[in-house]
Structure formats: C-alpha cells, structure tokens
C-alpha cells in the first residue's frame, strides 16, 4: 500500500537547525521513498513499510546523536502527488 506522510522534527534545544538538517540528510539516503522538504515540514511518499522504516531508522539515529526532540507525524493511506498543488475546488 502506498502512503503519504508528513513529519516535523522539533529538537528541544536552542541550536536546533543542525539537528533538523542532519535528520533530513539521513532521511534522503533511505531507499524506496520520495521526499519533499519545505519550511514547515517534510512530506514522504512510498510503500507503507518503506516510509515507516525510513522514519524509524532516521529517528533512531537522530535520537542517539542530537539529544531530546519530538517528532510529529501524519500518515495518510493515499499516494498524493507531492509535485502538484492541491485541487481546492475553487
């Protein structure tokens, strides 16, 4: 099953940008997923197992190296096209 996920990492420290950058770099190296990054969050698409494994591997590495942090995630059981703007019906 292909899914779309949206995740946001919140390192619990003043110097948070390096931890977020490191998280995104590690995530981009994970196989089987498509990634889009913007100022507010990161969107992923792929097979459920690939997205879940990628998030788990990346989060484990981040937790081990970058101190306290929170990850907020939304999973949708639909494969949304990340390159297209949404149709708002207007």
PDB file of C-alpha atoms in Angstrom:
ATOM      1  CA  UNK A   1       0.000   0.000   0.000  1.00  0.00           C
ATOM      2  CA  UNK A   2       1.350   3.398  -0.983  1.00  0.00           C
ATOM      3  CA  UNK A   3       1.006   6.186   1.548  1.00  0.00           C
ATOM      4  CA  UNK A   4       1.836   9.835   2.089  1.00  0.00           C
ATOM      5  CA  UNK A   5       3.293  11.052   5.374  1.00  0.00           C
ATOM      6  CA  UNK A   6       4.051  14.487   6.732  1.00  0.00           C
ATOM      7  CA  UNK A   7       6.624  14.809   9.505  1.00  0.00           C
ATOM      8  CA  UNK A   8       8.091  17.653  11.544  1.00  0.00           C
ATOM      9  CA  UNK A   9      11.074  17.318  13.875  1.00  0.00           C
ATOM     10  CA  UNK A  10      11.393  19.592  16.899  1.00  0.00           C
ATOM     11  CA  UNK A  11      14.780  19.381  18.640  1.00  0.00           C
ATOM     12  CA  UNK A  12      14.360  20.602  22.220  1.00  0.00           C
ATOM     13  CA  UNK A  13      17.353  22.912  22.297  1.00  0.00           C
ATOM     14  CA  UNK A  14      18.272  26.438  21.226  1.00  0.00           C
ATOM     15  CA  UNK A  15      20.629  25.346  18.429  1.00  0.00           C
ATOM     16  CA  UNK A  16      18.032  23.233  16.569  1.00  0.00           C
ATOM     17  CA  UNK A  17      18.903  23.842  12.891  1.00  0.00           C
ATOM     18  CA  UNK A  18      21.875  21.411  12.662  1.00  0.00           C
ATOM     19  CA  UNK A  19      19.758  18.591  14.116  1.00  0.00           C
ATOM     20  CA  UNK A  20      16.960  19.216  11.596  1.00  0.00           C
ATOM     21  CA  UNK A  21      19.430  19.403   8.708  1.00  0.00           C
ATOM     22  CA  UNK A  22      21.108  16.169   9.793  1.00  0.00           C
ATOM     23  CA  UNK A  23      17.716  14.441  10.087  1.00  0.00           C
ATOM     24  CA  UNK A  24      16.759  15.451   6.546  1.00  0.00           C
ATOM     25  CA  UNK A  25      20.128  14.385   5.104  1.00  0.00           C
ATOM     26  CA  UNK A  26      19.847  10.932   6.687  1.00  0.00           C
ATOM     27  CA  UNK A  27      16.215  10.624   5.575  1.00  0.00           C
ATOM     28  CA  UNK A  28      17.166  11.407   1.965  1.00  0.00           C
ATOM     29  CA  UNK A  29      19.550   8.425   1.982  1.00  0.00           C
ATOM     30  CA  UNK A  30      16.759   5.968   2.818  1.00  0.00           C
ATOM     31  CA  UNK A  31      15.604   3.683  -0.026  1.00  0.00           C
ATOM     32  CA  UNK A  32      12.142   3.460  -1.550  1.00  0.00           C
ATOM     33  CA  UNK A  33      10.732   6.859  -0.636  1.00  0.00           C
ATOM     34  CA  UNK A  34      10.127  10.188  -2.351  1.00  0.00           C
ATOM     35  CA  UNK A  35      10.763  13.288  -0.224  1.00  0.00           C
ATOM     36  CA  UNK A  36       9.728  16.945  -0.403  1.00  0.00           C
ATOM     37  CA  UNK A  37      11.008  19.437   2.149  1.00  0.00           C
ATOM     38  CA  UNK A  38       9.582  22.871   2.830  1.00  0.00           C
ATOM     39  CA  UNK A  39       9.811  25.456   5.610  1.00  0.00           C
ATOM     40  CA  UNK A  40       7.120  23.818   7.738  1.00  0.00           C
ATOM     41  CA  UNK A  41       7.528  20.065   7.317  1.00  0.00           C
ATOM     42  CA  UNK A  42       8.770  17.157   5.245  1.00  0.00           C
ATOM     43  CA  UNK A  43       6.439  15.059   3.082  1.00  0.00           C
ATOM     44  CA  UNK A  44       7.184  11.458   2.147  1.00  0.00           C
ATOM     45  CA  UNK A  45       5.522   9.052  -0.263  1.00  0.00           C
ATOM     46  CA  UNK A  46       6.161   5.385  -0.861  1.00  0.00           C
ATOM     47  CA  UNK A  47       5.117   1.972   0.295  1.00  0.00           C
ATOM     48  CA  UNK A  48       3.963   1.953   3.915  1.00  0.00           C
ATOM     49  CA  UNK A  49       6.806  -0.333   5.009  1.00  0.00           C
ATOM     50  CA  UNK A  50       9.434   1.811   3.229  1.00  0.00           C
ATOM     51  CA  UNK A  51       8.174   5.087   4.696  1.00  0.00           C
ATOM     52  CA  UNK A  52       7.837   3.582   8.174  1.00  0.00           C
ATOM     53  CA  UNK A  53      11.316   2.031   8.068  1.00  0.00           C
ATOM     54  CA  UNK A  54      12.865   5.240   6.765  1.00  0.00           C
ATOM     55  CA  UNK A  55      11.298   7.312   9.535  1.00  0.00           C
ATOM     56  CA  UNK A  56      12.240   4.737  12.188  1.00  0.00           C
ATOM     57  CA  UNK A  57      15.891   4.458  11.064  1.00  0.00           C
ATOM     58  CA  UNK A  58      16.306   8.199  10.736  1.00  0.00           C
ATOM     59  CA  UNK A  59      14.611   8.957  14.031  1.00  0.00           C
ATOM     60  CA  UNK A  60      16.675   6.363  15.892  1.00  0.00           C
ATOM     61  CA  UNK A  61      19.902   7.889  14.600  1.00  0.00           C
ATOM     62  CA  UNK A  62      18.679  11.406  15.430  1.00  0.00           C
ATOM     63  CA  UNK A  63      17.602  10.410  18.950  1.00  0.00           C
ATOM     64  CA  UNK A  64      21.025   8.868  19.563  1.00  0.00           C
ATOM     65  CA  UNK A  65      23.047  11.841  18.315  1.00  0.00           C
ATOM     66  CA  UNK A  66      21.015  15.025  18.745  1.00  0.00           C
ATOM     67  CA  UNK A  67      19.542  14.955  22.231  1.00  0.00           C
ATOM     68  CA  UNK A  68      15.923  15.444  23.271  1.00  0.00           C
ATOM     69  CA  UNK A  69      13.463  16.050  20.442  1.00  0.00           C
ATOM     70  CA  UNK A  70       9.893  15.462  19.362  1.00  0.00           C
ATOM     71  CA  UNK A  71       8.634  14.153  16.027  1.00  0.00           C
ATOM     72  CA  UNK A  72       5.106  14.920  14.853  1.00  0.00           C
ATOM     73  CA  UNK A  73       3.844  12.642  12.072  1.00  0.00           C
ATOM     74  CA  UNK A  74       0.679  12.301   9.999  1.00  0.00           C
ATOM     75  CA  UNK A  75       0.141   9.213   7.833  1.00  0.00           C
ATOM     76  CA  UNK A  76      -2.437   9.119   5.041  1.00  0.00           C
ATOM     77  CA  UNK A  77      -3.347   5.893   3.238  1.00  0.00           C
ATOM     78  CA  UNK A  78      -3.249   7.598  -0.163  1.00  0.00           C
ATOM     79  CA  UNK A  79      -0.426   8.321  -2.579  1.00  0.00           C
ATOM     80  CA  UNK A  80      -0.659  12.089  -3.033  1.00  0.00           C
ATOM     81  CA  UNK A  81       1.306  13.778  -5.832  1.00  0.00           C
ATOM     82  CA  UNK A  82       3.803  15.946  -3.944  1.00  0.00           C
ATOM     83  CA  UNK A  83       4.766  17.970  -7.034  1.00  0.00           C
ATOM     84  CA  UNK A  84       1.235  19.210  -7.745  1.00  0.00           C
ATOM     85  CA  UNK A  85      -0.738  21.885  -5.906  1.00  0.00           C
ATOM     86  CA  UNK A  86      -3.933  20.623  -4.266  1.00  0.00           C
ATOM     87  CA  UNK A  87      -7.272  20.938  -6.060  1.00  0.00           C
ATOM     88  CA  UNK A  88      -9.307  23.117  -3.690  1.00  0.00           C
ATOM     89  CA  UNK A  89     -12.367  23.104  -5.921  1.00  0.00           C
ATOM     90  CA  UNK A  90     -12.379  26.870  -6.417  1.00  0.00           C
TER      91      UNK A  90
END
